[in-house]
Coordinates of C-alpha atoms in Angstrom, one line a residue:
M156 CA 50.3 -63.8 14.1
S157 CA 49.9 -61.4 11.1
V158 CA 48.2 -57.8 10.8
N159 CA 44.8 -58.0 9.2
W160 CA 45.5 -54.5 7.4
T161 CA 42.3 -52.8 6.7
R162 CA 41.3 -49.1 6.1
D163 CA 40.8 -48.9 9.9
S164 CA 44.3 -50.1 10.4
A165 CA 45.5 -47.3 8.4
A166 CA 43.4 -44.7 10.2
H167 CA 44.6 -46.3 13.6
L168 CA 48.3 -45.8 12.4
L169 CA 47.9 -42.4 11.4
R170 CA 46.1 -41.3 14.7
R171 CA 49.2 -42.7 16.6
A172 CA 51.9 -42.2 14.3
A173 CA 50.7 -38.8 13.2
F174 CA 48.0 -36.4 14.6
G175 CA 44.9 -38.0 12.7
A176 CA 44.5 -37.6 9.0
T177 CA 41.9 -36.7 6.3
P178 CA 40.0 -39.4 4.3
S179 CA 42.4 -39.1 1.4
E180 CA 45.3 -39.6 3.5
I181 CA 44.0 -42.7 5.1
D182 CA 43.0 -44.2 1.7
D183 CA 46.5 -43.4 0.3
L184 CA 48.3 -45.3 3.3
Y185 CA 45.7 -48.1 3.2
A186 CA 46.6 -48.5 -0.6
R187 CA 50.2 -48.8 0.4
G188 CA 49.8 -52.0 2.4
L189 CA 51.2 -52.5 5.9
E190 CA 55.0 -52.4 5.2
G191 CA 54.5 -49.7 2.6
A192 CA 52.4 -47.6 4.9
V193 CA 54.8 -47.9 7.8
S194 CA 57.8 -47.1 5.4
R195 CA 56.0 -44.0 4.1
L196 CA 55.8 -42.7 7.7
V197 CA 59.1 -43.6 9.3
D198 CA 61.2 -43.2 6.0
S199 CA 59.8 -39.8 5.1
E200 CA 62.9 -37.9 4.5
S201 CA 62.4 -38.2 0.9
I202 CA 59.3 -36.1 1.2
D203 CA 60.3 -32.6 0.1
L204 CA 59.5 -29.8 2.7
T205 CA 60.6 -26.8 0.4
A206 CA 57.2 -25.4 -0.3
Y207 CA 56.0 -26.1 3.2
E208 CA 59.1 -24.5 4.8
A209 CA 58.6 -21.5 2.4
S210 CA 54.9 -21.0 3.5
L211 CA 55.8 -21.4 7.3
T212 CA 58.4 -18.7 6.8
A213 CA 55.9 -16.6 5.0
K214 CA 53.6 -16.7 8.0
G215 CA 56.0 -14.7 9.8
Y216 CA 55.5 -16.2 13.4
N217 CA 57.3 -14.3 15.8
L218 CA 60.0 -16.7 17.2
A219 CA 61.3 -14.1 19.6
N220 CA 58.4 -14.8 22.1
V221 CA 57.1 -18.1 23.4
R222 CA 53.5 -17.4 21.8
G223 CA 54.9 -17.3 18.4
L224 CA 57.2 -20.5 19.0
Q225 CA 54.0 -22.4 20.0
Q226 CA 52.3 -21.3 16.7
W227 CA 55.3 -22.3 14.7
F228 CA 55.7 -25.8 16.3
L229 CA 51.6 -26.4 16.1
D230 CA 51.7 -25.3 12.5
R231 CA 54.3 -27.9 11.8
M232 CA 52.3 -30.6 13.7
A233 CA 49.2 -29.9 12.0
L234 CA 50.5 -29.1 8.3
S235 CA 53.8 -30.7 7.6
P236 CA 54.0 -33.0 4.8
R237 CA 56.0 -35.4 7.3
P238 CA 53.5 -35.8 10.3
F239 CA 55.6 -38.5 11.7
E240 CA 58.6 -36.4 11.9
E241 CA 56.5 -34.0 14.0
K242 CA 55.0 -36.7 16.2
M243 CA 58.5 -37.9 17.0
T244 CA 59.7 -34.4 17.6
Y245 CA 56.8 -33.9 20.0
F246 CA 57.5 -37.2 21.8
W247 CA 61.0 -36.0 22.4
N248 CA 59.7 -32.6 23.5
L249 CA 57.9 -34.5 26.2
H250 CA 60.9 -36.8 27.0
W251 CA 63.5 -34.2 27.2
T252 CA 61.8 -31.3 28.7
S253 CA 63.0 -27.6 29.0
G254 CA 61.0 -24.9 30.1
I255 CA 61.1 -21.2 28.9
S256 CA 60.4 -19.9 32.3
K257 CA 63.8 -20.9 33.5
V258 CA 65.7 -21.1 30.2
R259 CA 64.6 -17.8 29.1
G260 CA 65.9 -17.6 25.7
T261 CA 63.5 -18.5 23.1
T262 CA 66.3 -19.2 20.5
L263 CA 67.5 -21.8 22.9
I264 CA 64.2 -23.5 23.1
L265 CA 63.9 -23.3 19.3
N266 CA 67.2 -24.6 18.5
Q267 CA 66.6 -27.6 21.0
N268 CA 63.1 -28.4 19.2
K269 CA 65.0 -28.4 16.0
T270 CA 67.8 -30.8 17.4
E271 CA 65.1 -33.1 18.5
R272 CA 63.6 -33.0 14.9
Q273 CA 67.0 -33.5 13.4
Y274 CA 67.9 -36.7 15.5
A275 CA 64.3 -38.0 16.2
V276 CA 64.8 -41.3 14.5
G277 CA 68.5 -41.6 14.2
K278 CA 70.9 -43.5 16.8
F279 CA 69.8 -43.0 20.2
D280 CA 73.5 -42.3 21.3
D281 CA 73.5 -39.3 19.0
L282 CA 70.5 -37.6 20.5
V283 CA 71.5 -38.3 23.9
V284 CA 74.8 -36.5 23.2
K285 CA 73.3 -33.6 21.5
I286 CA 70.5 -33.0 24.1
S287 CA 73.4 -33.3 26.9
Q288 CA 75.2 -30.6 25.0
D289 CA 72.2 -28.5 24.2
P290 CA 72.3 -24.9 25.9
A291 CA 68.6 -25.2 27.0
E292 CA 69.1 -28.4 28.7
L293 CA 72.2 -27.3 30.2
V294 CA 70.3 -24.3 31.7
W295 CA 67.2 -26.4 32.5
L296 CA 68.9 -28.8 34.6
D297 CA 72.0 -26.8 35.8
N298 CA 74.8 -28.6 34.2
Y299 CA 76.0 -25.3 32.9
L300 CA 76.9 -24.9 36.9
N301 CA 78.6 -28.1 37.2
R302 CA 82.3 -28.0 37.8
A303 CA 85.2 -29.5 39.5
G304 CA 85.2 -29.3 43.2
R305 CA 81.3 -28.1 43.0
P306 CA 79.5 -30.8 41.1
N307 CA 75.7 -30.2 40.4
E308 CA 73.9 -33.5 40.2
N309 CA 70.7 -32.5 38.7
Y310 CA 71.3 -33.4 35.2
A311 CA 73.4 -36.5 36.0
R312 CA 70.2 -37.9 37.8
E313 CA 67.7 -37.1 35.6
L314 CA 69.8 -38.4 32.5
M315 CA 69.6 -42.0 34.1
E316 CA 66.3 -41.8 35.8
L317 CA 64.0 -40.0 33.2
Y318 CA 65.9 -40.2 30.0
T319 CA 67.9 -43.4 29.7
L320 CA 67.7 -46.3 32.3
G321 CA 64.8 -45.7 34.7
I322 CA 64.5 -45.7 38.4
G323 CA 66.4 -48.8 40.1
H324 CA 69.0 -49.0 37.5
Y325 CA 71.7 -46.9 39.2
S326 CA 72.8 -45.8 42.5
E327 CA 73.4 -42.7 44.3
S328 CA 77.1 -43.2 43.6
D329 CA 76.7 -43.5 40.0
V330 CA 74.6 -40.1 40.2
R331 CA 77.6 -38.5 41.9
E332 CA 80.2 -40.1 39.4
V333 CA 78.4 -39.4 36.3
A334 CA 77.9 -35.6 37.6
R335 CA 81.8 -35.4 38.0
A336 CA 82.2 -36.9 34.4
L337 CA 79.8 -34.2 33.0
T338 CA 81.8 -31.3 34.7
G339 CA 83.0 -28.9 32.1
W340 CA 79.9 -29.3 29.7
T341 CA 78.7 -25.7 30.2
I342 CA 77.7 -22.8 28.0
Q343 CA 79.1 -19.3 27.1
N344 CA 77.5 -16.1 26.2
Y345 CA 74.4 -16.6 28.3
R346 CA 73.6 -12.9 28.9
Q347 CA 70.6 -10.6 29.6
A348 CA 71.8 -8.4 26.9
D349 CA 70.7 -10.6 24.2
N350 CA 67.7 -11.9 26.1
Y351 CA 69.8 -15.1 26.8
N352 CA 69.4 -16.1 23.2
G353 CA 73.2 -16.1 22.3
A354 CA 74.3 -19.2 24.4
T355 CA 76.4 -21.8 23.0
F356 CA 77.7 -25.2 24.2
L357 CA 81.4 -24.9 25.8
D358 CA 83.4 -28.1 26.7
N359 CA 85.8 -26.2 29.3
P360 CA 88.7 -28.6 30.3
A361 CA 89.6 -26.0 33.0
I362 CA 86.5 -26.8 35.1
H363 CA 86.4 -30.5 34.3
D364 CA 87.1 -33.2 37.0
A365 CA 89.6 -35.4 35.5
G366 CA 89.9 -37.8 38.3
S367 CA 89.1 -41.5 38.3
K368 CA 85.4 -42.2 38.6
T369 CA 83.4 -45.4 38.8
I370 CA 80.2 -45.5 36.7
L371 CA 78.1 -48.5 36.9
G372 CA 81.0 -50.5 37.8
Q373 CA 83.5 -49.4 35.4
T374 CA 86.3 -47.4 36.6
G375 CA 88.4 -44.9 34.5
N376 CA 89.1 -41.0 34.1
W377 CA 85.7 -40.8 32.4
D378 CA 84.3 -37.7 30.7
G379 CA 80.8 -36.8 29.5
M380 CA 81.1 -38.9 26.3
D381 CA 82.4 -41.8 28.2
A382 CA 79.5 -41.5 30.7
I383 CA 77.0 -41.5 28.0
R384 CA 78.6 -44.7 26.4
I385 CA 78.7 -46.5 29.8
I386 CA 75.2 -45.7 30.5
L387 CA 73.7 -46.9 27.2
D388 CA 76.1 -49.8 27.1
H389 CA 74.8 -50.9 30.5
A390 CA 73.2 -54.4 30.8
D391 CA 71.8 -56.7 33.4
S392 CA 70.6 -60.2 33.3
Q393 CA 67.8 -59.1 31.0
G394 CA 70.0 -57.6 28.6
S395 CA 70.3 -53.6 27.4
V396 CA 68.7 -51.5 30.4
S397 CA 68.4 -48.4 28.0
G398 CA 67.0 -50.6 25.3
R399 CA 64.2 -51.9 27.7
F400 CA 63.7 -48.4 29.0
L401 CA 63.2 -46.6 25.6
S402 CA 61.3 -49.4 24.0
S403 CA 58.8 -49.3 27.0
K404 CA 58.5 -45.5 26.8
L405 CA 58.1 -45.5 23.0
W406 CA 55.6 -48.5 23.1
S407 CA 53.6 -46.6 26.0
F408 CA 53.3 -43.4 23.7
F409 CA 52.4 -45.1 20.6
A410 CA 50.4 -48.0 21.6
Y411 CA 49.4 -48.4 25.4
E412 CA 51.1 -47.9 28.6
Y413 CA 52.5 -50.9 30.4
P414 CA 53.6 -53.3 27.7
P415 CA 54.0 -56.8 28.6
P416 CA 57.5 -58.2 28.9
Y417 CA 57.5 -60.0 25.6
I418 CA 57.0 -56.8 23.7
V419 CA 59.7 -55.0 25.6
E420 CA 62.0 -58.0 25.1
E421 CA 61.3 -58.0 21.2
L422 CA 61.8 -54.2 21.0
R423 CA 65.0 -54.3 23.1
D424 CA 66.5 -56.9 20.8
V425 CA 65.7 -54.7 17.8
Y426 CA 67.4 -51.9 19.5
V427 CA 70.3 -53.9 20.2
A428 CA 70.6 -55.4 16.7
S429 CA 70.1 -52.0 15.1
N430 CA 73.0 -50.3 16.8
R431 CA 70.5 -48.6 19.0
S432 CA 68.4 -47.1 16.0
I433 CA 65.3 -45.2 17.3
R434 CA 63.8 -45.6 13.6
E435 CA 63.9 -49.4 13.6
V436 CA 62.4 -49.6 17.2
V437 CA 59.3 -47.6 16.1
R438 CA 59.2 -49.4 12.9
A439 CA 59.0 -52.6 14.7
I440 CA 56.0 -51.1 16.9
F441 CA 54.0 -50.1 13.9
L442 CA 54.6 -53.5 12.3
H443 CA 53.6 -55.6 15.3
P444 CA 50.4 -57.3 15.4
E445 CA 49.8 -56.2 18.7
F446 CA 49.7 -52.6 17.8
Y447 CA 46.5 -53.2 15.7
E448 CA 44.5 -55.4 18.2
A449 CA 41.3 -53.8 19.2
H450 CA 42.4 -53.3 22.9
T451 CA 45.0 -51.0 21.5
R452 CA 42.7 -48.6 19.6
K453 CA 41.0 -45.7 20.7
T454 CA 42.4 -45.9 24.2
W455 CA 44.9 -43.0 24.0
V456 CA 43.7 -39.9 25.6
R457 CA 44.7 -37.0 23.5
S458 CA 46.7 -34.6 25.1
P459 CA 45.6 -30.9 24.7
V460 CA 48.3 -30.5 21.8
E461 CA 47.2 -33.7 20.2
Y462 CA 43.6 -32.4 20.7
A463 CA 44.0 -29.1 19.2
V464 CA 46.3 -30.2 16.3
A465 CA 44.1 -33.2 15.3
S466 CA 40.8 -30.7 15.5
I467 CA 42.7 -28.6 12.9
R468 CA 44.2 -31.3 10.7
M469 CA 41.1 -33.6 10.4
V470 CA 38.8 -30.8 9.1
E471 CA 41.4 -29.3 6.9
A472 CA 41.2 -25.8 8.6
T473 CA 43.1 -23.0 7.8
S474 CA 44.7 -21.6 11.0
D475 CA 47.2 -19.0 12.3
F476 CA 47.4 -21.2 15.5
A477 CA 46.8 -18.1 17.8
T478 CA 43.7 -19.4 19.3
A479 CA 45.1 -23.0 19.5
S480 CA 48.3 -21.7 21.3
S481 CA 46.4 -19.4 23.7
S482 CA 44.0 -22.3 24.6
L483 CA 46.6 -24.7 25.5
S484 CA 47.0 -23.3 29.1
G485 CA 43.1 -23.9 30.0
M486 CA 43.6 -27.4 28.5
G487 CA 46.4 -28.0 30.9
Q488 CA 49.5 -28.2 28.7
V489 CA 51.7 -25.2 27.9
L490 CA 54.1 -26.1 25.2
F491 CA 57.8 -25.4 26.0
N492 CA 56.7 -24.7 29.7
P493 CA 56.5 -27.9 31.8
E494 CA 56.4 -27.5 35.4
D495 CA 59.3 -29.9 36.2
A496 CA 61.9 -32.2 34.7
K497 CA 59.1 -35.0 34.7
G498 CA 57.1 -33.2 32.3
W499 CA 53.3 -33.8 31.9
D500 CA 51.5 -37.2 33.1
W501 CA 49.6 -38.9 30.4
G502 CA 46.1 -40.3 30.1
T503 CA 43.1 -39.3 32.1
S504 CA 45.1 -36.7 33.9
W505 CA 44.2 -34.3 30.9
M506 CA 40.5 -34.8 31.8
N507 CA 38.6 -32.6 34.4
T508 CA 35.6 -30.2 34.1
G509 CA 37.9 -27.1 33.5
T510 CA 40.0 -28.7 30.6
L511 CA 37.1 -30.3 29.0
F512 CA 35.3 -26.9 28.9
A513 CA 38.6 -25.4 27.4
R514 CA 38.6 -28.0 24.8
S515 CA 34.9 -27.3 24.0
T516 CA 35.6 -23.6 23.7
L517 CA 38.5 -24.1 21.0
A518 CA 36.3 -26.2 19.2
N519 CA 33.5 -23.9 19.4
T520 CA 35.7 -20.9 18.4
M521 CA 36.8 -22.9 15.3
C522 CA 33.5 -24.1 14.2
T523 CA 31.7 -20.7 14.4
N524 CA 34.4 -18.7 12.7
R525 CA 33.0 -17.4 9.4
G526 CA 35.7 -14.8 8.9
S527 CA 38.9 -14.6 7.2
N528 CA 41.3 -14.9 10.1
G529 CA 42.0 -17.2 12.9
T530 CA 40.9 -20.8 12.5
R531 CA 38.3 -21.7 10.2
F532 CA 37.1 -24.4 7.9
D533 CA 34.7 -24.7 4.9
P534 CA 31.7 -26.8 5.8
N535 CA 31.0 -27.6 2.1
R536 CA 34.2 -29.2 1.5
L537 CA 33.7 -31.8 4.1
L538 CA 30.4 -33.0 2.3
A539 CA 32.0 -32.6 -1.2
G540 CA 32.0 -35.8 -3.3
H541 CA 29.7 -37.7 -0.7
D542 CA 26.2 -38.6 -0.7
S543 CA 24.5 -36.2 1.9
S544 CA 20.9 -36.1 1.2
T545 CA 19.9 -37.7 4.4
A546 CA 20.9 -36.9 8.1
D547 CA 22.2 -40.3 8.3
E548 CA 24.5 -39.8 5.3
V549 CA 25.8 -36.5 6.8
V550 CA 26.7 -38.1 10.0
D551 CA 28.4 -41.0 8.5
V552 CA 30.5 -38.7 6.3
L553 CA 31.6 -36.6 9.2
A554 CA 32.1 -39.4 11.6
D555 CA 34.2 -41.3 9.2
R556 CA 36.4 -37.9 8.6
L557 CA 36.8 -37.4 12.3
N558 CA 37.2 -41.2 13.3
V559 CA 34.3 -41.2 15.7
N560 CA 32.4 -44.1 13.9
D561 CA 32.9 -45.9 17.3
A562 CA 30.6 -43.4 19.2
S563 CA 27.6 -45.1 21.1
S564 CA 24.4 -45.7 19.2
K565 CA 22.8 -43.4 21.5
I566 CA 25.4 -40.6 20.7
R567 CA 25.0 -41.2 17.1
A568 CA 21.4 -40.9 17.2
S569 CA 21.4 -37.6 18.9
W570 CA 23.9 -36.5 15.9
V571 CA 21.1 -37.6 13.4
D572 CA 18.3 -35.9 15.4
Y573 CA 20.4 -32.7 15.5
V574 CA 20.9 -32.7 11.9
N575 CA 17.3 -33.1 11.1
A576 CA 15.9 -30.8 13.7
N577 CA 14.3 -27.5 12.6
D578 CA 15.7 -24.1 13.8
D579 CA 13.2 -24.0 16.7
G580 CA 14.3 -27.5 17.8
S581 CA 11.3 -29.2 16.6
R582 CA 11.5 -32.4 14.6
G583 CA 12.2 -32.0 11.1
T584 CA 14.1 -33.4 8.0
W585 CA 17.4 -32.5 6.8
T586 CA 17.7 -30.9 3.3
N587 CA 21.0 -30.3 1.6
T588 CA 20.8 -26.3 1.3
A589 CA 23.5 -23.8 1.7
A590 CA 22.1 -22.5 4.8
N591 CA 21.7 -25.9 6.2
V592 CA 25.1 -26.9 5.3
D593 CA 26.8 -23.8 6.8
K594 CA 24.7 -24.2 10.2
K595 CA 24.3 -28.1 10.6
V596 CA 27.9 -29.0 9.4
R597 CA 29.5 -26.7 11.7
G598 CA 27.3 -27.7 14.6
L599 CA 27.8 -31.5 14.0
V600 CA 31.5 -30.8 13.7
H601 CA 31.3 -29.2 17.2
L602 CA 29.4 -31.9 18.6
M603 CA 31.7 -34.5 17.1
L604 CA 35.0 -32.7 18.5
T605 CA 33.4 -32.5 21.8
S606 CA 32.4 -36.3 22.2
P607 CA 34.0 -38.8 24.1
A608 CA 35.0 -40.6 20.9
F609 CA 37.3 -37.8 19.6
H610 CA 39.1 -37.3 23.0
L611 CA 40.5 -40.7 22.2
A612 CA 42.9 -41.8 19.4

């Protein structure tokens, strides 16, 4: 089976591999063809970030508090010229959770985010080691307290259960033995005096358990590096366990949950053949015909972060991301502060009366902002270069921009009626005047952002 590469395919790829896109970005990716489009995203290191990084610094986000940290990351997700890099960083932020409420040091959380970005598509081994030695993670799951004679099993358990192997592929004995191997991986300079921001990793042999350990059937005087190698090398009758686990997790995030066994097996083989390259597994996902099937499209419920970022990115809004960051709590997801190591559930768990109201409020704030601060967009820009002499044309232009062309005929008809309606609500006919563009385009964008079609990517 081959992929029927269309402009809609490019839009689908950008909804999943990024956070949505503008029409021109979709056109550019479509023109590159399937392999060129995928390479443009997953091999994006050649895209220069100098100008963007300078603009990000100039905005002066206060990275000493969590709100500023949220704004900084939201900005990157919405505006970085390397959107896939930020989508992968977001994935790892969900995978390797750490919460500011326990870690306390914002610099530690920031540094972990930078590590996730730096190793986002490299060798899985390198990322596992870097996060296992990351001060924020060491505090979050208590491994900084793990020492010979007083082992702490929290990180050892989650390392296998949530991050590398999955439930059922290790024993309680393995948890105990991995915990012993990880003794000595701790931190230094974790002090209230500098708001807990000065902590650095320390491999302390004085508190390491140097005794013999048996991990997943292998016996030796294992340390933390040995434990990670054994875990990632672990195989059963179906081959690499970490390969199946990571492949399933990545497919579930980018395509749909519960991938069929043949998909997992194909991706596992890529993982093994590429020496556990995250990049090559993701490339295989984006090149897979199943990724572009109709049942894969517009089925992913956008998380609050994805909803906020897509709303801003797809209308090319200017933003300080203050409203977006402050709205996340009401929508059910506070960046950098998950409730536990498992993180957040995906899918319809994001949706209830309260969280939908919070999404609508965010959209309304953006669409009614005619000032020079906050999040705002130019309605004229959205129609520029397009026929917009009729209400149907206005709806078509904005539905294409916001990728809500799949809205039901009833909803689409209500959008046309809204654009045609007079100010008093009576039936009328759209005319392209400055006043109508300002009012109706803003209102229509709000209707589309709060429609069922936009909540799905």
